[in-house]
Amino acid sequence: MELRYLLLAILVLSFSVNCAEKARYDNYRIYEIIIENDEQLELLKDIENNSYGYEVMRFPNSIDKKVEILVPPHKLGEFSEIIENFQFKSQLLMNNLQEIIDNEQPKERSSRLDWTRYWTLTEITSWLKQLVANQPDDLQMINIGTSHEGRPILGVKLNIGNGTGKKQIILEGTMHAREWISTATVTWILNELLTSEIPEIKVLAANYEWIILPVINVDGYEYSWTSDRMWRKTRQRFGRLCVGVDPNRNFDNFFNQAGTSPNPCRNTYAGPFPFSEPETKQYSEFMANLPNLAGYFSFHSFGQMLLLPYGYTQELLDNYDELYEIGQKAVAALRVRYRTRYRLGSIANVLYYATGNSLDWLKYNYQTNVTYVYELRDRGLNRFILPASQIIPNCLEVFDSLFVILTEAQKKGIA
Ligand SMILES: *[C@@H]1O[C@H](CO)[C@@H](O)[C@H](O)[C@H]1NC(C)=O
Ligand SMILES: *[C@@H]1O[C@H](CO)[C@@H](O)[C@H](O)[C@H]1NC(C)=O
Ligand SMILES: *[C@@H]1O[C@H](CO)[C@@H](O)[C@H](O)[C@H]1NC(C)=O
Ligand SMILES: [Zn+2]
């Protein structure tokens, strides 16, 4: 090949590499600001709705609330003027988001699939397939549907001994793409149920039919690996520039009423209509067809909270008291190993109003007995980017609490 063609080929190649580059967050800062008056509240609502290059990371609902805001480096000058002009009290929470992202995975990455690092979607899929191949009597592959980009949404059904009539438990991972610890927790628990030698855990594992879904938002999860570590939504396109729906606002329950955005570019976009996303639509149909569903556990991050229904109202409905009582024992058990503190309460009371979430939809329509959302580690130091060194401690403490929830629920005759 002539040299000039070779150079041309290299040039073309380097352009195509550029196309696959990842989003970077060098010197992106996160500030917490306190809303003290109406003028400040209106300003933050405006920024939340229109972005202007910032990202308000929690809805500015009312005075006396704190909100977190992601500030790109080129907006720092403007942002400090805003702080001064509107006399906000503010605190720098994170100085350089990219540094946190760079330190997420261990420096020496093992090629084995273990819980010292996070796994890609391809790795998760091949791990599941291997498990099913090794233990076909107990495990069955399940495919709950196809994502917008055509990926299968896979999971496994674990039924040790293939008994009939067992109650079913869902363990659901990664509805929000960037919450990688969610998926790591679900795969860890599956492994624990399969391999633990502890007699009580073996009994628990054999007692139920476990429906284990490591990644619901498969397109988003993949995108958070290949293109943007901070991606949250699905990947359906709306208009020229806006992509994705918040799947956990897209369920058909008080759709788009609170804690959602009608703007397709925002992170909490509820979608054009309920179940507009193939992922939520097919997943809801899958759940609606489970004959014996006793428990639903949805894993999110972050904040260290154990949440109960509902997100659409602050009223304490259905078997709230029962779940709260069990939850108190669960967060106490969770705390034993590492003194990790979880808050307990309904979504709307402890976190924020959020309509169209999966927990609300399931509880409201099917009154499933045992329903919890975990907001996993941490409390904000690393936010969605929990260092991989914390995966195992997180999983150990969460499993302690899950064990208590199911044991207590059995005592009450609800699981
Ligand atoms: C949000 O912004 C859009 C346009 O950017 C505007 O049409 C809409 O009225 C705004 N909503 C609120 C509540 O400010
Ligand atoms: C599990 O049991 C069902 C019937 O209850 C049967 O159809 C199926 O073949 C069994 N699977 C295995 C792997 O034994
Ligand atoms: C739900 O709880 C009720 C008791 O309140 C119990 O009779 C029922 O069997 C439970 N359902 C499941 C699927 O465990
Ligand atoms: Zn989430």
Coordinates of C-alpha atoms and ligand atoms in Angstrom, one line a residue:
M1 CA 0.0 0.0 0.0
E2 CA 1.3 3.4 -0.8
L3 CA 2.3 5.5 2.1
R4 CA -0.3 8.2 1.5
Y5 CA -3.1 5.7 1.5
L6 CA -1.8 4.2 4.7
L7 CA -1.8 7.7 6.2
L8 CA -5.3 8.3 4.9
A9 CA -6.5 5.0 6.5
I10 CA -4.9 6.0 9.8
L11 CA -6.6 9.3 9.6
V12 CA -10.0 7.8 8.9
L13 CA -9.5 5.3 11.6
S14 CA -8.7 8.0 14.1
F15 CA -11.9 9.9 13.2
S16 CA -13.9 6.8 13.8
V17 CA -12.3 6.3 17.2
N18 CA -13.2 9.9 18.0
C19 CA -16.8 9.1 17.3
A20 CA -16.8 6.5 20.0
E21 CA -15.4 8.7 22.7
K22 CA -16.9 8.8 26.1
A23 CA -18.3 11.8 28.0
R24 CA -15.9 13.3 30.4
Y25 CA -16.6 15.2 33.6
D26 CA -13.3 16.8 34.3
N27 CA -13.7 19.5 36.9
Y28 CA -17.5 19.2 37.0
R29 CA -18.5 20.2 40.5
I30 CA -21.5 19.4 42.6
Y31 CA -22.9 22.0 45.0
E32 CA -25.6 21.7 47.5
I33 CA -27.6 24.8 47.9
I34 CA -30.4 25.6 50.4
I35 CA -33.6 27.3 49.2
E36 CA -34.6 30.0 51.7
N37 CA -37.0 32.2 49.8
D38 CA -39.4 32.3 46.9
E39 CA -37.0 34.2 44.6
Q40 CA -34.5 31.4 45.0
L41 CA -37.1 28.7 44.6
E42 CA -38.3 30.3 41.3
L43 CA -34.8 30.6 40.0
L44 CA -34.1 26.9 40.7
K45 CA -37.3 25.8 39.1
D46 CA -36.3 27.7 36.1
I47 CA -32.9 26.2 36.0
E48 CA -34.3 22.7 36.6
N49 CA -36.8 23.1 33.7
N50 CA -34.4 24.8 31.2
S51 CA -31.0 23.4 32.3
Y52 CA -28.9 26.3 30.9
G53 CA -26.0 23.8 31.0
Y54 CA -26.5 22.9 34.7
E55 CA -28.2 19.8 36.1
V56 CA -30.4 20.2 39.1
M57 CA -30.1 16.8 40.7
R58 CA -33.2 17.0 42.9
F59 CA -36.5 18.7 42.4
P60 CA -36.6 22.2 44.0
N61 CA -40.1 21.6 45.6
S62 CA -40.3 24.1 48.4
I63 CA -38.5 26.5 50.7
D64 CA -36.1 24.9 53.2
K65 CA -35.2 22.1 50.9
K66 CA -31.7 21.4 49.8
V67 CA -30.9 20.7 46.1
E68 CA -27.8 19.5 44.5
I69 CA -26.6 21.0 41.2
L70 CA -24.0 19.8 38.8
V71 CA -21.9 22.7 37.5
P72 CA -19.7 22.3 34.4
P73 CA -16.3 24.0 34.6
H74 CA -17.2 26.6 32.0
K75 CA -20.2 27.7 34.1
L76 CA -18.3 28.2 37.3
G77 CA -17.9 32.0 36.9
E78 CA -21.6 32.4 36.2
F79 CA -22.6 30.0 39.0
S80 CA -20.6 32.0 41.6
E81 CA -22.4 35.1 40.4
I82 CA -25.8 33.4 40.9
I83 CA -24.8 32.3 44.4
E84 CA -23.8 35.8 45.3
N85 CA -26.7 37.7 43.6
F86 CA -29.3 35.4 45.0
Q87 CA -27.5 35.0 48.4
F88 CA -27.7 31.3 48.4
K89 CA -26.1 29.3 51.2
S90 CA -24.0 26.7 49.3
Q91 CA -21.6 23.9 50.0
L92 CA -19.2 22.2 47.6
L93 CA -19.9 18.5 47.7
M94 CA -17.7 17.2 44.9
N95 CA -14.8 18.9 43.3
N96 CA -14.1 16.8 40.2
L97 CA -16.6 14.2 39.1
Q98 CA -14.2 12.7 36.6
E99 CA -11.8 11.8 39.3
I100 CA -14.5 9.8 41.1
I101 CA -15.3 8.0 37.8
D102 CA -11.6 7.3 37.2
N103 CA -11.3 5.7 40.6
E104 CA -14.5 3.5 40.4
Q105 CA -13.0 0.3 39.1
P106 CA -9.9 -1.2 40.7
K107 CA -6.5 -0.4 39.2
E108 CA -5.7 -4.1 38.7
R109 CA -8.8 -5.5 37.2
S110 CA -9.3 -9.2 37.5
S111 CA -10.4 -11.0 34.4
R112 CA -12.5 -13.3 36.5
L113 CA -16.1 -12.4 37.2
D114 CA -16.1 -11.6 40.8
W115 CA -17.4 -8.8 42.9
T116 CA -14.2 -6.8 43.1
R117 CA -15.3 -4.9 40.0
Y118 CA -18.4 -4.0 38.0
W119 CA -19.4 -6.1 35.0
T120 CA -20.4 -5.2 31.5
L121 CA -23.8 -6.3 30.1
T122 CA -22.0 -8.9 27.9
E123 CA -20.3 -10.3 31.0
I124 CA -23.5 -10.5 33.0
T125 CA -25.3 -12.3 30.1
S126 CA -22.6 -14.9 29.7
W127 CA -22.5 -15.4 33.5
L128 CA -26.2 -16.0 33.6
K129 CA -26.0 -18.4 30.7
Q130 CA -23.2 -20.3 32.3
L131 CA -25.1 -20.6 35.6
V132 CA -28.1 -22.0 33.8
A133 CA -26.0 -24.5 31.8
N134 CA -24.3 -25.7 35.0
Q135 CA -27.5 -26.1 37.1
P136 CA -30.3 -26.7 34.7
D137 CA -32.5 -28.4 37.3
D138 CA -32.7 -25.3 39.5
L139 CA -32.2 -22.4 37.1
Q140 CA -34.1 -21.3 34.1
M141 CA -33.3 -18.4 31.8
I142 CA -36.1 -15.8 31.4
N143 CA -36.4 -13.2 28.8
I144 CA -39.0 -10.6 29.7
G145 CA -38.8 -8.8 26.4
T146 CA -36.8 -6.7 24.0
S147 CA -35.4 -3.2 24.6
H148 CA -35.8 -0.3 22.3
E149 CA -32.4 -1.0 20.7
G150 CA -33.3 -4.7 20.4
R151 CA -31.5 -6.2 23.3
P152 CA -33.1 -9.1 25.3
I153 CA -34.0 -8.3 28.9
L154 CA -32.7 -11.4 30.5
G155 CA -32.8 -12.8 34.0
V156 CA -33.1 -16.2 35.7
K157 CA -35.7 -18.0 37.7
L158 CA -34.2 -19.9 40.6
N159 CA -36.3 -22.7 41.9
I160 CA -34.1 -25.2 43.8
G161 CA -35.5 -28.7 43.3
N162 CA -38.0 -27.4 40.8
G163 CA -40.9 -27.5 43.3
T164 CA -44.3 -26.4 42.4
G165 CA -46.5 -23.7 44.0
K166 CA -43.7 -21.8 45.6
K167 CA -44.2 -18.1 46.3
Q168 CA -42.3 -15.8 44.0
I169 CA -39.8 -13.0 44.9
I170 CA -38.5 -10.5 42.4
L171 CA -35.0 -9.0 42.8
E172 CA -34.8 -6.2 40.3
G173 CA -31.6 -4.4 39.2
T174 CA -30.7 -1.3 37.3
M175 CA -33.8 0.5 36.3
H176 CA -31.6 3.6 36.2
A177 CA -28.6 3.0 34.0
R178 CA -25.9 4.6 36.1
E179 CA -26.7 2.8 39.3
W180 CA -24.2 0.0 38.7
I181 CA -24.2 -1.1 42.3
S182 CA -27.8 -2.2 41.9
T183 CA -26.8 -4.8 39.3
A184 CA -23.8 -5.9 41.3
T185 CA -26.0 -6.4 44.3
V186 CA -28.5 -8.5 42.4
T187 CA -25.9 -10.8 40.9
W188 CA -24.1 -11.1 44.3
I189 CA -27.4 -12.2 45.9
L190 CA -28.1 -14.8 43.2
N191 CA -24.6 -16.2 43.8
E192 CA -25.2 -16.3 47.5
L193 CA -28.4 -18.1 47.1
L194 CA -26.7 -20.7 44.9
T195 CA -23.5 -21.2 46.9
S196 CA -24.1 -20.4 50.6
E197 CA -23.3 -23.3 53.0
I198 CA -25.2 -21.6 55.8
P199 CA -28.2 -23.8 56.6
E200 CA -30.7 -20.9 57.1
I201 CA -29.7 -19.4 53.8
K202 CA -30.0 -22.7 52.0
V203 CA -33.5 -23.1 53.4
L204 CA -34.4 -19.5 52.4
A205 CA -33.1 -20.1 48.9
A206 CA -35.1 -23.3 48.4
N207 CA -38.3 -21.8 49.9
Y208 CA -39.1 -19.5 47.0
E209 CA -39.1 -19.2 43.3
W210 CA -36.7 -16.3 42.8
I211 CA -37.0 -14.1 39.8
I212 CA -33.7 -12.4 39.4
L213 CA -33.3 -9.6 36.9
P214 CA -29.9 -7.9 37.0
V215 CA -30.6 -5.2 34.4
I216 CA -34.0 -4.0 33.3
N217 CA -32.7 -0.9 31.5
V218 CA -30.3 -2.8 29.2
D219 CA -29.8 -0.1 26.6
G220 CA -29.1 2.5 29.2
Y221 CA -26.8 0.3 31.1
E222 CA -24.8 -0.5 28.0
Y223 CA -24.7 3.2 27.1
S224 CA -23.4 4.1 30.6
W225 CA -20.4 1.8 29.9
T226 CA -19.7 2.8 26.3
S227 CA -20.6 6.5 26.2
D228 CA -21.7 8.3 29.4
R229 CA -21.1 7.0 32.9
M230 CA -23.8 9.4 34.2
W231 CA -26.6 8.1 31.9
R232 CA -29.9 7.4 33.7
K233 CA -32.7 6.9 31.2
T234 CA -33.7 4.5 28.4
R235 CA -32.5 5.2 24.9
Q236 CA -35.5 6.0 22.8
R237 CA -35.1 9.3 20.9
F238 CA -37.6 12.2 21.2
G239 CA -37.1 14.9 18.6
R240 CA -33.6 15.7 17.3
L241 CA -31.6 16.0 20.5
C242 CA -33.4 14.5 23.4
V243 CA -33.0 10.8 24.3
G244 CA -34.6 8.6 26.8
V245 CA -37.3 8.3 29.4
D246 CA -36.9 7.8 33.1
P247 CA -38.2 4.3 33.3
N248 CA -39.1 4.7 36.9
R249 CA -41.5 7.5 36.1
N250 CA -43.0 5.7 33.1
F251 CA -45.3 3.2 34.8
D252 CA -49.0 3.7 34.5
N253 CA -49.8 5.0 37.9
F254 CA -50.6 8.7 38.5
F255 CA -48.6 9.3 35.4
N256 CA -46.5 12.4 35.2
Q257 CA -48.0 14.1 38.3
A258 CA -45.1 14.8 40.6
G259 CA -41.4 14.4 40.6
T260 CA -41.3 14.1 36.9
S261 CA -40.5 16.4 34.0
P262 CA -42.5 16.8 30.8
N263 CA -39.3 17.9 29.0
P264 CA -37.7 15.0 27.0
C265 CA -34.2 16.4 27.6
R266 CA -34.5 16.1 31.3
N267 CA -33.4 13.2 33.4
T268 CA -36.8 12.7 35.0
Y269 CA -38.8 12.8 31.8
A270 CA -41.8 10.6 32.3
G271 CA -42.3 9.8 28.6
P272 CA -45.0 10.8 26.2
F273 CA -47.6 8.4 27.8
P274 CA -47.6 5.6 30.3
F275 CA -45.5 2.6 29.3
S276 CA -44.2 4.4 26.2
E277 CA -41.0 2.4 26.7
P278 CA -40.8 -1.2 25.6
E279 CA -38.8 -2.0 28.7
T280 CA -41.4 -0.9 31.2
K281 CA -44.3 -2.1 29.1
Q282 CA -43.0 -5.7 28.8
Y283 CA -41.7 -5.8 32.4
S284 CA -45.1 -4.7 33.7
E285 CA -46.8 -7.4 31.7
F286 CA -44.3 -9.9 33.0
M287 CA -45.0 -8.9 36.6
A288 CA -48.8 -8.8 36.1
N289 CA -48.6 -12.4 35.0
L290 CA -46.8 -13.8 38.0
P291 CA -49.4 -15.9 39.8
N292 CA -47.8 -16.1 43.2
L293 CA -45.8 -12.9 43.7
A294 CA -45.1 -12.4 47.5
G295 CA -42.1 -10.1 47.4
Y296 CA -40.7 -7.3 45.3
F297 CA -37.3 -5.8 45.9
S298 CA -36.1 -3.0 43.6
F299 CA -32.4 -1.9 44.0
H300 CA -31.4 1.7 43.3
S301 CA -28.7 4.0 44.4
F302 CA -27.8 6.1 46.3
G303 CA -28.7 7.5 49.7
Q304 CA -28.9 4.5 52.0
M305 CA -32.6 4.2 52.4
L306 CA -35.1 1.4 52.7
L307 CA -38.3 2.7 51.0
L308 CA -41.9 1.7 51.2
P309 CA -44.9 2.7 49.0
Y310 CA -45.9 5.3 48.0
G311 CA -44.2 7.9 45.9
Y312 CA -47.4 9.5 44.8
T313 CA -48.8 10.4 48.2
Q314 CA -47.4 11.0 51.7
E315 CA -50.3 9.0 53.1
L316 CA -49.3 5.7 54.7
L317 CA -51.5 3.1 52.9
D318 CA -52.0 -0.6 52.6
N319 CA -49.8 -2.7 54.9
Y320 CA -47.5 0.2 55.6
D321 CA -47.3 -0.4 59.4
E322 CA -46.5 -4.1 58.9
L323 CA -43.8 -3.3 56.4
Y324 CA -42.4 -0.5 58.5
E325 CA -42.1 -2.8 61.5
I326 CA -40.3 -5.4 59.5
G327 CA -38.2 -2.6 58.0
Q328 CA -37.0 -1.4 61.4
K329 CA -35.6 -4.9 62.1
A330 CA -34.1 -5.0 58.6
V331 CA -32.2 -1.7 58.9
A332 CA -31.0 -2.7 62.4
A333 CA -29.7 -6.0 60.9
L334 CA -28.1 -4.1 58.0
R335 CA -26.2 -1.9 60.5
V336 CA -24.5 -4.7 62.4
R337 CA -21.5 -5.4 60.2
Y338 CA -20.2 -2.0 59.2
R339 CA -22.5 0.4 61.2
T340 CA -24.1 1.6 57.9
R341 CA -27.2 3.6 58.6
Y342 CA -30.3 3.4 56.4
R343 CA -33.3 5.6 56.7
L344 CA -36.7 3.9 56.6
G345 CA -40.0 5.3 55.3
S346 CA -42.2 5.9 52.3
I347 CA -40.8 7.2 49.1
A348 CA -42.7 10.5 49.3
N349 CA -41.8 11.0 52.9
V350 CA -38.2 10.0 53.0
L351 CA -37.1 10.8 49.5
Y352 CA -39.4 12.9 47.3
Y353 CA -42.7 12.7 45.4
A354 CA -42.2 10.4 42.4
T355 CA -45.2 9.2 40.4
G356 CA -45.1 6.4 37.8
N357 CA -42.5 4.4 39.7
S358 CA -42.5 0.6 39.5
L359 CA -43.1 0.1 43.3
D360 CA -46.2 2.3 43.3
W361 CA -47.6 0.7 40.2
L362 CA -47.2 -2.8 41.6
K363 CA -48.5 -2.1 45.1
Y364 CA -51.4 0.0 43.9
N365 CA -52.6 -2.5 41.3
Y366 CA -51.7 -5.9 42.9
Q367 CA -51.3 -5.2 46.6
T368 CA -48.2 -7.4 46.6
N369 CA -47.4 -8.2 50.3
V370 CA -43.7 -7.4 50.7
T371 CA -42.5 -4.4 48.7
Y372 CA -39.3 -2.5 49.2
V373 CA -37.0 -0.2 47.3
Y374 CA -33.4 -0.1 48.4
E375 CA -31.4 3.1 47.8
L376 CA -28.0 1.5 48.3
R377 CA -24.7 3.1 49.4
D378 CA -23.4 5.7 49.7
R379 CA -24.8 8.9 51.2
G380 CA -23.3 11.3 48.6
L381 CA -19.5 11.1 48.8
N382 CA -19.3 9.1 45.6
R383 CA -23.0 9.3 44.6
F384 CA -23.8 7.0 41.7
I385 CA -20.1 6.0 41.3
L386 CA -19.6 3.7 44.3
P387 CA -16.0 2.4 44.3
A388 CA -15.9 -1.3 43.4
S389 CA -14.1 -1.9 46.7
Q390 CA -17.5 -1.3 48.4
I391 CA -19.5 -3.8 46.4
I392 CA -18.9 -6.8 48.7
P393 CA -19.4 -4.9 52.0
N394 CA -22.6 -3.4 50.5
C395 CA -23.9 -6.8 49.4
L396 CA -23.1 -8.5 52.8
E397 CA -25.0 -5.9 54.8
V398 CA -27.9 -5.7 52.3
F399 CA -28.3 -9.5 52.3
D400 CA -28.4 -9.4 56.2
S401 CA -31.4 -7.1 55.9
L402 CA -33.1 -9.0 53.1
F403 CA -32.8 -12.2 55.2
V404 CA -34.5 -10.5 58.1
I405 CA -37.3 -9.1 55.9
L406 CA -38.2 -12.4 54.5
T407 CA -37.9 -14.2 57.9
E408 CA -40.1 -11.6 59.6
A409 CA -42.6 -11.7 56.7
Q410 CA -42.8 -15.4 57.0
K411 CA -43.6 -15.1 60.7
K412 CA -46.4 -12.7 59.8
G413 CA -47.7 -15.1 57.1
I414 CA -47.2 -12.6 54.3
A415 CA -44.3 -14.3 52.4
Ligands
LIG1 C1 -40.3 24.8 31.0 O1 -39.6 25.2 29.8 C2 -40.4 25.1 28.6 C3 -39.5 25.6 27.5 O2 -38.2 25.5 27.7 C4 -41.6 26.0 28.8 O3 -42.4 25.8 27.6 C5 -42.4 25.5 30.0 O4 -43.5 26.4 30.2 C6 -41.6 25.6 31.2 N1 -42.3 25.0 32.3 C7 -42.2 25.6 33.5 C8 -43.1 24.9 34.6 O5 -41.6 26.5 33.8
LIG2 C1 -39.8 -28.6 36.4 O1 -41.1 -29.0 36.7 C2 -42.0 -28.8 35.6 C3 -43.4 -29.3 36.0 O2 -43.7 -28.8 37.3 C4 -41.6 -29.6 34.4 O3 -42.4 -29.4 33.3 C5 -40.1 -29.3 34.1 O4 -39.7 -30.1 33.0 C6 -39.2 -29.4 35.3 N1 -37.9 -28.9 34.9 C7 -36.8 -29.6 35.3 C8 -35.5 -29.0 34.8 O5 -36.8 -30.6 35.9
LIG3 C1 -50.3 -12.1 51.3 O1 -50.7 -12.0 52.7 C2 -51.9 -12.6 53.0 C3 -52.2 -12.4 54.5 O2 -52.3 -11.0 54.7 C4 -51.8 -14.1 52.8 O3 -53.0 -14.8 53.0 C5 -51.4 -14.4 51.3 O4 -51.1 -15.7 51.1 C6 -50.1 -13.6 51.0 N1 -49.8 -13.7 49.6 C7 -48.7 -14.3 49.1 C8 -48.5 -14.4 47.7 O5 -47.8 -14.6 49.9
ZN4 ZN -32.7 4.8 40.7

